[in-house]
Each structure stands twice: as structure tokens, then as C-alpha cells.
Amino acid sequence: MPKYMTKQRKAFLEFLSEHSDEQLSVKQIAVALEDRNISLSAVYRNLSALEEDGKIRRVSKSGSREVYYQYIGDEHCRDCLHLSCEKCGKTFHMGVSGAETLIKNVALAENFAVDKSNTVLYGICKACQKK
């Protein structure tokens, strides 16, 4: 991302950081930022720059051709496993002890090193299980 911080870029980053627990499509982001005069092309441009900087995670959900983006610019987010609810779309940080246990078990059983910064587990969150 260029170092020059325009008013639009600042609003874009504020929006993403406020929604870092969600995976959002380009359309969802663009609609949310319409009132801040941020064009669709500016959304694409900023997402591309953030992805290059490693501050955005791009994901495709099973059964969908649409691409979703999640802001992971916060340092604490990069070193976490993420849990994503298939019903409500929210994404959560997996607890440290649970994540470490899972990573160790995969390493021992499969002789495989998990990349925490690029791992999302999908399922149904506690709140959606109650519905």
C-alpha cells in the first residue's frame, strides 16, 4: 500500500479493521463504502495493494465462485488459526491452546507443518448452533 494516506484510503482501512471478523465480497465492501465516495475501482485497487502487503486474506468458500476478503492487518491476526462460520459468515480467532494442540497433532500424525497465517477452518459457530 502506498505510504500516502488519502481520506478515501483511510476510510477504506477503517472499514476493514472494524470488520476484521468478517469475510466480505468486493460488492459488500463497495456497497458499505458508497456513502464515503469510494468507487468500485478504488475498492479493487486497495484490495490488491493490501493483498500484496499481506494484510488481506483472499478466500473462496466451498460451493461459491465468489471471492471474499478478510483484513488481517493487525499483528495478532497473522499468527492465529481462524474459524469461519458457514451460516453467519463471521470469522473468529481460534484459542491459542486449541490451535497449538491441533498444529502439534497434525505435525506428529501427518509430518506436516501448518501455515497458521493461511489457515481457516469452516464450521458452525456457537451462536448459530443454538438457532
GROMACS .gro file of N, CA and C in nm:
model
  393
    1MET      N    1   0.086  -0.117   0.000
    1MET     CA    2   0.000   0.000   0.000
    1MET      C    3   0.090   0.123   0.000
    2PRO      N    4   0.065   0.219  -0.089
    2PRO     CA    5   0.147   0.339  -0.090
    2PRO      C    6   0.142   0.409   0.045
    3LYS      N    7   0.249   0.478   0.077
    3LYS     CA    8   0.256   0.544   0.207
    3LYS      C    9   0.165   0.665   0.215
    4TYR      N   10   0.129   0.723   0.101
    4TYR     CA   11   0.044   0.841   0.101
    4TYR      C   12  -0.097   0.800   0.142
    5MET      N   13  -0.149   0.858   0.249
    5MET     CA   14  -0.278   0.820   0.303
    5MET      C   15  -0.384   0.924   0.267
    6THR      N   16  -0.464   0.892   0.165
    6THR     CA   17  -0.573   0.981   0.127
    6THR      C   18  -0.689   0.962   0.223
    7LYS      N   19  -0.785   1.053   0.218
    7LYS     CA   20  -0.904   1.043   0.301
    7LYS      C   21  -0.981   0.914   0.267
    8GLN      N   22  -0.988   0.881   0.138
    8GLN     CA   23  -1.058   0.760   0.095
    8GLN      C   24  -0.986   0.635   0.145
    9ARG      N   25  -0.854   0.631   0.133
    9ARG     CA   26  -0.777   0.514   0.177
    9ARG      C   27  -0.792   0.495   0.328
   10LYS      N   28  -0.791   0.606   0.401
   10LYS     CA   29  -0.809   0.598   0.546
   10LYS      C   30  -0.947   0.541   0.579
   11ALA      N   31  -1.050   0.587   0.512
   11ALA     CA   32  -1.186   0.536   0.535
   11ALA      C   33  -1.195   0.388   0.498
   12PHE      N   34  -1.129   0.349   0.392
   12PHE     CA   35  -1.127   0.210   0.347
   12PHE      C   36  -1.064   0.121   0.454
   13LEU      N   37  -0.948   0.162   0.504
   13LEU     CA   38  -0.878   0.084   0.608
   13LEU      C   39  -0.956   0.081   0.739
   14GLU      N   40  -1.019   0.192   0.775
   14GLU     CA   41  -1.101   0.195   0.897
   14GLU      C   42  -1.215   0.095   0.886
   15PHE      N   43  -1.281   0.093   0.770
   15PHE     CA   44  -1.392   0.000   0.749
   15PHE      C   45  -1.345  -0.145   0.763
   16LEU      N   46  -1.234  -0.177   0.697
   16LEU     CA   47  -1.184  -0.315   0.702
   16LEU      C   48  -1.143  -0.354   0.844
   17SER      N   49  -1.077  -0.265   0.916
   17SER     CA   50  -1.034  -0.300   1.051
   17SER      C   51  -1.154  -0.314   1.145
   18GLU      N   52  -1.262  -0.240   1.120
   18GLU     CA   53  -1.384  -0.253   1.200
   18GLU      C   54  -1.457  -0.384   1.171
   19HIS      N   55  -1.427  -0.445   1.057
   19HIS     CA   56  -1.493  -0.569   1.015
   19HIS      C   57  -1.394  -0.684   0.997
   20SER      N   58  -1.289  -0.684   1.077
   20SER     CA   59  -1.185  -0.786   1.061
   20SER      C   60  -1.232  -0.926   1.100
   21ASP      N   61  -1.349  -0.936   1.163
   21ASP     CA   62  -1.402  -1.067   1.197
   21ASP      C   63  -1.495  -1.121   1.088
   22GLU      N   64  -1.496  -1.056   0.972
   22GLU     CA   65  -1.584  -1.098   0.863
   22GLU      C   66  -1.506  -1.119   0.734
   23GLN      N   67  -1.557  -1.208   0.652
   23GLN     CA   68  -1.506  -1.225   0.517
   23GLN      C   69  -1.608  -1.159   0.425
   24LEU      N   70  -1.563  -1.058   0.352
   24LEU     CA   71  -1.652  -0.975   0.273
   24LEU      C   72  -1.620  -0.984   0.124
   25SER      N   73  -1.723  -0.979   0.042
   25SER     CA   74  -1.703  -0.976  -0.103
   25SER      C   75  -1.672  -0.832  -0.145
   26VAL      N   76  -1.622  -0.817  -0.266
   26VAL     CA   77  -1.595  -0.683  -0.320
   26VAL      C   78  -1.724  -0.602  -0.322
   27LYS      N   79  -1.833  -0.667  -0.361
   27LYS     CA   80  -1.962  -0.598  -0.368
   27LYS      C   81  -2.006  -0.550  -0.230
   28GLN      N   82  -1.992  -0.633  -0.127
   28GLN     CA   83  -2.029  -0.593   0.008
   28GLN      C   84  -1.946  -0.473   0.054
   29ILE      N   85  -1.818  -0.476   0.025
   29ILE     CA   86  -1.730  -0.366   0.064
   29ILE      C   87  -1.769  -0.239  -0.010
   30ALA      N   88  -1.790  -0.251  -0.141
   30ALA     CA   89  -1.824  -0.134  -0.222
   30ALA      C   90  -1.956  -0.071  -0.178
   31VAL      N   91  -2.057  -0.154  -0.150
   31VAL     CA   92  -2.187  -0.102  -0.106
   31VAL      C   93  -2.172  -0.030   0.029
   32ALA      N   94  -2.094  -0.088   0.119
   32ALA     CA   95  -2.074  -0.028   0.251
   32ALA      C   96  -2.000   0.105   0.243
   33LEU      N   97  -1.918   0.122   0.140
   33LEU     CA   98  -1.837   0.244   0.128
   33LEU      C   99  -1.892   0.346   0.029
   34GLU      N  100  -2.008   0.318  -0.028
   34GLU     CA  101  -2.068   0.411  -0.125
   34GLU      C  102  -2.086   0.551  -0.067
   35ASP      N  103  -2.131   0.559   0.057
   35ASP     CA  104  -2.157   0.690   0.118
   35ASP      C  105  -2.028   0.767   0.148
   36ARG      N  106  -1.914   0.701   0.136
   36ARG     CA  107  -1.785   0.767   0.157
   36ARG      C  108  -1.717   0.800   0.025
   37ASN      N  109  -1.793   0.789  -0.085
   37ASN     CA  110  -1.745   0.821  -0.220
   37ASN      C  111  -1.623   0.740  -0.261
   38ILE      N  112  -1.625   0.612  -0.229
   38ILE     CA  113  -1.517   0.522  -0.271
   38ILE      C  114  -1.572   0.434  -0.382
   39SER      N  115  -1.513   0.447  -0.500
   39SER     CA  116  -1.563   0.376  -0.618
   39SER      C  117  -1.526   0.228  -0.616
   40LEU      N  118  -1.593   0.151  -0.700
   40LEU     CA  119  -1.565   0.009  -0.712
   40LEU      C  120  -1.420  -0.014  -0.757
   41SER      N  121  -1.373   0.068  -0.850
   41SER     CA  122  -1.233   0.052  -0.895
   41SER      C  123  -1.135   0.082  -0.781
   42ALA      N  124  -1.168   0.176  -0.694
   42ALA     CA  125  -1.082   0.207  -0.579
   42ALA      C  126  -1.083   0.090  -0.479
   43VAL      N  127  -1.196   0.024  -0.465
   43VAL     CA  128  -1.203  -0.094  -0.378
   43VAL      C  129  -1.110  -0.202  -0.431
   44TYR      N  130  -1.120  -0.232  -0.561
   44TYR     CA  131  -1.032  -0.332  -0.621
   44TYR      C  132  -0.884  -0.295  -0.607
   45ARG      N  133  -0.853  -0.169  -0.633
   45ARG     CA  134  -0.715  -0.120  -0.625
   45ARG      C  135  -0.659  -0.136  -0.484
   46ASN      N  136  -0.736  -0.095  -0.386
   46ASN     CA  137  -0.692  -0.103  -0.246
   46ASN      C  138  -0.681  -0.247  -0.199
   47LEU      N  139  -0.775  -0.332  -0.237
   47LEU     CA  140  -0.767  -0.473  -0.200
   47LEU      C  141  -0.642  -0.538  -0.260
   48SER      N  142  -0.613  -0.505  -0.383
   48SER     CA  143  -0.495  -0.560  -0.450
   48SER      C  144  -0.368  -0.519  -0.377
   49ALA      N  145  -0.359  -0.391  -0.342
   49ALA     CA  146  -0.240  -0.342  -0.272
   49ALA      C  147  -0.227  -0.405  -0.134
   50LEU      N  148  -0.338  -0.419  -0.063
   50LEU     CA  149  -0.336  -0.480   0.069
   50LEU      C  150  -0.300  -0.628   0.062
   51GLU      N  151  -0.346  -0.694  -0.043
   51GLU     CA  152  -0.312  -0.835  -0.060
   51GLU      C  153  -0.161  -0.851  -0.086
   52GLU      N  154  -0.105  -0.764  -0.167
   52GLU     CA  155   0.040  -0.766  -0.191
   52GLU      C  156   0.118  -0.745  -0.062
   53ASP      N  157   0.065  -0.661   0.027
   53ASP     CA  158   0.130  -0.632   0.155
   53ASP      C  159   0.104  -0.739   0.260
   54GLY      N  160   0.022  -0.839   0.227
   54GLY     CA  161  -0.008  -0.945   0.322
   54GLY      C  162  -0.104  -0.903   0.431
   55LYS      N  163  -0.184  -0.800   0.405
   55LYS     CA  164  -0.279  -0.752   0.506
   55LYS      C  165  -0.422  -0.795   0.478
   56ILE      N  166  -0.440  -0.864   0.369
   56ILE     CA  167  -0.572  -0.915   0.330
   56ILE      C  168  -0.558  -1.063   0.299
   57ARG      N  169  -0.653  -1.141   0.346
   57ARG     CA  170  -0.658  -1.283   0.311
   57ARG      C  171  -0.772  -1.300   0.211
   58ARG      N  172  -0.744  -1.364   0.100
   58ARG     CA  173  -0.844  -1.391  -0.003
   58ARG      C  174  -0.889  -1.535   0.012
   59VAL      N  175  -1.020  -1.557   0.019
   59VAL     CA  176  -1.074  -1.693   0.033
   59VAL      C  177  -1.190  -1.714  -0.062
   60SER      N  178  -1.204  -1.838  -0.106
   60SER     CA  179  -1.320  -1.880  -0.184
   60SER      C  180  -1.393  -1.981  -0.099
   61LYS      N  181  -1.521  -1.961  -0.080
   61LYS     CA  182  -1.599  -2.052   0.001
   61LYS      C  183  -1.647  -2.169  -0.083
   62SER      N  184  -1.652  -2.283  -0.022
   62SER     CA  185  -1.696  -2.405  -0.089
   62SER      C  186  -1.835  -2.384  -0.151
   63GLY      N  187  -1.849  -2.423  -0.276
   63GLY     CA  188  -1.977  -2.412  -0.344
   63GLY      C  189  -2.005  -2.274  -0.400
   64SER      N  190  -1.909  -2.183  -0.391
   64SER     CA  191  -1.929  -2.047  -0.440
   64SER      C  192  -1.813  -2.008  -0.531
   65ARG      N  193  -1.844  -1.932  -0.634
   65ARG     CA  194  -1.739  -1.883  -0.722
   65ARG      C  195  -1.690  -1.746  -0.677
   66GLU      N  196  -1.763  -1.687  -0.583
   66GLU     CA  197  -1.729  -1.553  -0.537
   66GLU      C  198  -1.607  -1.557  -0.443
   67VAL      N  199  -1.527  -1.453  -0.453
   67VAL     CA  200  -1.407  -1.440  -0.369
   67VAL      C  201  -1.442  -1.346  -0.254
   68TYR      N  202  -1.392  -1.380  -0.136
   68TYR     CA  203  -1.413  -1.299  -0.017
   68TYR      C  204  -1.279  -1.255   0.038
   69TYR      N  205  -1.280  -1.143   0.108
   69TYR     CA  206  -1.158  -1.086   0.164
   69TYR      C  207  -1.175  -1.065   0.313
   70GLN      N  208  -1.067  -1.088   0.385
   70GLN     CA  209  -1.066  -1.062   0.529
   70GLN      C  210  -0.941  -0.983   0.562
   71TYR      N  211  -0.959  -0.877   0.636
   71TYR     CA  212  -0.847  -0.792   0.678
   71TYR      C  213  -0.771  -0.861   0.790
   72ILE      N  214  -0.643  -0.881   0.769
   72ILE     CA  215  -0.557  -0.942   0.871
   72ILE      C  216  -0.438  -0.852   0.900
   73GLY      N  217  -0.457  -0.722   0.885
   73GLY     CA  218  -0.350  -0.626   0.903
   73GLY      C  219  -0.300  -0.616   1.045
   74ASP      N  220  -0.385  -0.651   1.142
   74ASP     CA  221  -0.341  -0.648   1.281
   74ASP      C  222  -0.242  -0.761   1.304
   75GLU      N  223  -0.136  -0.732   1.376
   75GLU     CA  224  -0.030  -0.830   1.401
   75GLU      C  225  -0.082  -0.957   1.468
   76HIS      N  226  -0.173  -0.942   1.566
   76HIS     CA  227  -0.223  -1.059   1.638
   76HIS      C  228  -0.300  -1.154   1.547
   77CYS      N  229  -0.349  -1.105   1.438
   77CYS     CA  230  -0.430  -1.186   1.346
   77CYS      C  231  -0.343  -1.276   1.258
   78ARG      N  232  -0.223  -1.234   1.229
   78ARG     CA  233  -0.137  -1.310   1.138
   78ARG      C  234  -0.090  -1.442   1.194
   79ASP      N  235  -0.081  -1.452   1.324
   79ASP     CA  236  -0.027  -1.572   1.385
   79ASP      C  237  -0.135  -1.658   1.450
   80CYS      N  238  -0.257  -1.649   1.397
   80CYS     CA  239  -0.370  -1.723   1.454
   80CYS      C  240  -0.432  -1.815   1.349
   81LEU      N  241  -0.488  -1.923   1.398
   81LEU     CA  242  -0.577  -2.002   1.314
   81LEU      C  243  -0.713  -1.935   1.322
   82HIS      N  244  -0.790  -1.942   1.216
   82HIS     CA  245  -0.920  -1.878   1.214
   82HIS      C  246  -1.031  -1.981   1.197
   83LEU      N  247  -1.144  -1.954   1.260
   83LEU     CA  248  -1.264  -2.035   1.248
   83LEU      C  249  -1.368  -1.949   1.179
   84SER      N  250  -1.428  -2.002   1.072
   84SER     CA  251  -1.525  -1.924   0.996
   84SER      C  252  -1.659  -1.995   0.996
   85CYS      N  253  -1.764  -1.923   1.037
   85CYS     CA  254  -1.898  -1.981   1.043
   85CYS      C  255  -1.962  -1.979   0.905
   86GLU      N  256  -2.008  -2.095   0.862
   86GLU     CA  257  -2.070  -2.106   0.730
   86GLU      C  258  -2.211  -2.051   0.726
   87LYS      N  259  -2.271  -2.025   0.842
   87LYS     CA  260  -2.407  -1.969   0.846
   87LYS      C  261  -2.405  -1.817   0.850
   88CYS      N  262  -2.336  -1.759   0.950
   88CYS     CA  263  -2.339  -1.613   0.967
   88CYS      C  264  -2.223  -1.542   0.898
   89GLY      N  265  -2.118  -1.616   0.861
   89GLY     CA  266  -2.005  -1.557   0.791
   89GLY      C  267  -1.899  -1.495   0.879
   90LYS      N  268  -1.921  -1.492   1.011
   90LYS     CA  269  -1.820  -1.434   1.099
   90LYS      C  270  -1.699  -1.525   1.110
   91THR      N  271  -1.585  -1.463   1.130
   91THR     CA  272  -1.460  -1.535   1.145
   91THR      C  273  -1.403  -1.501   1.281
   92PHE      N  274  -1.352  -1.603   1.350
   92PHE     CA  275  -1.303  -1.587   1.486
   92PHE      C  276  -1.160  -1.638   1.494
   93HIS      N  277  -1.086  -1.586   1.591
   93HIS     CA  278  -0.954  -1.641   1.622
   93HIS      C  279  -0.975  -1.767   1.704
   94MET      N  280  -0.905  -1.872   1.669
   94MET     CA  281  -0.910  -1.995   1.748
   94MET      C  282  -0.825  -1.972   1.873
   95GLY      N  283  -0.869  -2.023   1.987
   95GLY     CA  284  -0.794  -2.010   2.110
   95GLY      C  285  -0.653  -2.064   2.094
   96VAL      N  286  -0.556  -2.000   2.157
   96VAL     CA  287  -0.415  -2.036   2.142
   96VAL      C  288  -0.389  -2.181   2.180
   97SER      N  289  -0.440  -2.225   2.293
   97SER     CA  290  -0.412  -2.362   2.336
   97SER      C  291  -0.471  -2.465   2.240
   98GLY      N  292  -0.593  -2.440   2.193
   98GLY     CA  293  -0.655  -2.531   2.096
   98GLY      C  294  -0.580  -2.534   1.964
   99ALA      N  295  -0.537  -2.417   1.919
   99ALA     CA  296  -0.463  -2.408   1.793
   99ALA      C  297  -0.329  -2.480   1.803
  100GLU      N  298  -0.259  -2.458   1.912
  100GLU     CA  299  -0.128  -2.523   1.930
  100GLU      C  300  -0.142  -2.675   1.937
  101THR      N  301  -0.246  -2.722   2.007
  101THR     CA  302  -0.271  -2.867   2.016
  101THR      C  303  -0.299  -2.924   1.876
  102LEU      N  304  -0.383  -2.856   1.799
  102LEU     CA  305  -0.416  -2.901   1.664
  102LEU      C  306  -0.291  -2.904   1.576
  103ILE      N  307  -0.213  -2.799   1.581
  103ILE     CA  308  -0.091  -2.791   1.498
  103ILE      C  309   0.008  -2.900   1.536
  104LYS      N  310   0.027  -2.923   1.665
  104LYS     CA  311   0.118  -3.029   1.710
  104LYS      C  312   0.069  -3.166   1.666
  105ASN      N  313  -0.062  -3.191   1.679
  105ASN     CA  314  -0.118  -3.321   1.638
  105ASN      C  315  -0.103  -3.344   1.488
  106VAL      N  316  -0.125  -3.242   1.409
  106VAL     CA  317  -0.109  -3.255   1.263
  106VAL      C  318   0.039  -3.279   1.230
  107ALA      N  319   0.127  -3.209   1.297
  107ALA     CA  320   0.271  -3.226   1.273
  107ALA      C  321   0.315  -3.367   1.307
  108LEU      N  322   0.269  -3.419   1.420
  108LEU     CA  323   0.308  -3.555   1.462
  108LEU      C  324   0.244  -3.663   1.376
  109ALA      N  325   0.114  -3.653   1.355
  109ALA     CA  326   0.041  -3.759   1.284
  109ALA      C  327   0.069  -3.760   1.134
  110GLU      N  328   0.086  -3.642   1.076
  110GLU     CA  329   0.098  -3.632   0.930
  110GLU      C  330   0.235  -3.586   0.883
  111ASN      N  331   0.323  -3.551   0.977
  111ASN     CA  332   0.453  -3.495   0.942
  111ASN      C  333   0.435  -3.376   0.846
  112PHE      N  334   0.348  -3.285   0.891
  112PHE     CA  335   0.307  -3.173   0.807
  112PHE      C  336   0.308  -3.045   0.891
  113ALA      N  337   0.371  -2.940   0.841
  113ALA     CA  338   0.377  -2.811   0.911
  113ALA      C  339   0.265  -2.720   0.861
  114VAL      N  340   0.175  -2.684   0.949
  114VAL     CA  341   0.061  -2.599   0.915
  114VAL      C  342   0.105  -2.452   0.910
  115ASP      N  343   0.063  -2.382   0.806
  115ASP     CA  344   0.088  -2.238   0.792
  115ASP      C  345  -0.028  -2.166   0.861
  116LYS      N  346  -0.007  -2.121   0.983
  116LYS     CA  347  -0.114  -2.057   1.061
  116LYS      C  348  -0.169  -1.933   0.991
  117SER      N  349  -0.085  -1.860   0.925
  117SER     CA  350  -0.129  -1.734   0.865
  117SER      C  351  -0.223  -1.756   0.747
  118ASN      N  352  -0.233  -1.879   0.700
  118ASN     CA  353  -0.315  -1.905   0.581
  118ASN      C  354  -0.414  -2.018   0.604
  119THR      N  355  -0.456  -2.038   0.730
  119THR     CA  356  -0.544  -2.149   0.761
  119THR      C  357  -0.676  -2.101   0.820
  120VAL      N  358  -0.785  -2.146   0.757
  120VAL     CA  359  -0.919  -2.116   0.805
  120VAL      C  360  -0.995  -2.249   0.815
  121LEU      N  361  -1.054  -2.273   0.930
  121LEU     CA  362  -1.137  -2.392   0.950
  121LEU      C  363  -1.283  -2.349   0.942
  122TYR      N  364  -1.363  -2.421   0.865
  122TYR     CA  365  -1.503  -2.385   0.845
  122TYR      C  366  -1.594  -2.477   0.925
  123GLY      N  367  -1.701  -2.421   0.975
  123GLY     CA  368  -1.800  -2.496   1.052
  123GLY      C  369  -1.912  -2.404   1.093
  124ILE      N  370  -1.978  -2.435   1.205
  124ILE     CA  371  -2.091  -2.355   1.254
  124ILE      C  372  -2.057  -2.304   1.394
  125CYS      N  373  -2.066  -2.172   1.413
  125CYS     CA  374  -2.031  -2.111   1.541
  125CYS      C  375  -2.134  -2.144   1.649
  126LYS      N  376  -2.098  -2.118   1.772
  126LYS     CA  377  -2.183  -2.148   1.887
  126LYS      C  378  -2.320  -2.079   1.876
  127ALA      N  379  -2.320  -1.952   1.840
  127ALA     CA  380  -2.445  -1.877   1.830
  127ALA      C  381  -2.539  -1.936   1.724
  128CYS      N  382  -2.484  -1.976   1.610
  128CYS     CA  383  -2.566  -2.033   1.503
  128CYS      C  384  -2.611  -2.175   1.535
  129GLN      N  385  -2.537  -2.246   1.616
  129GLN     CA  386  -2.579  -2.381   1.656
  129GLN      C  387  -2.704  -2.376   1.743
  130LYS      N  388  -2.722  -2.267   1.814
  130LYS     CA  389  -2.837  -2.252   1.903
  130LYS      C  390  -2.964  -2.213   1.827
  131LYS      N  391  -2.950  -2.166   1.707
  131LYS     CA  392  -3.067  -2.118   1.629
  131LYS      C  393  -3.145  -2.233   1.573
   0.00000   0.00000   0.00000
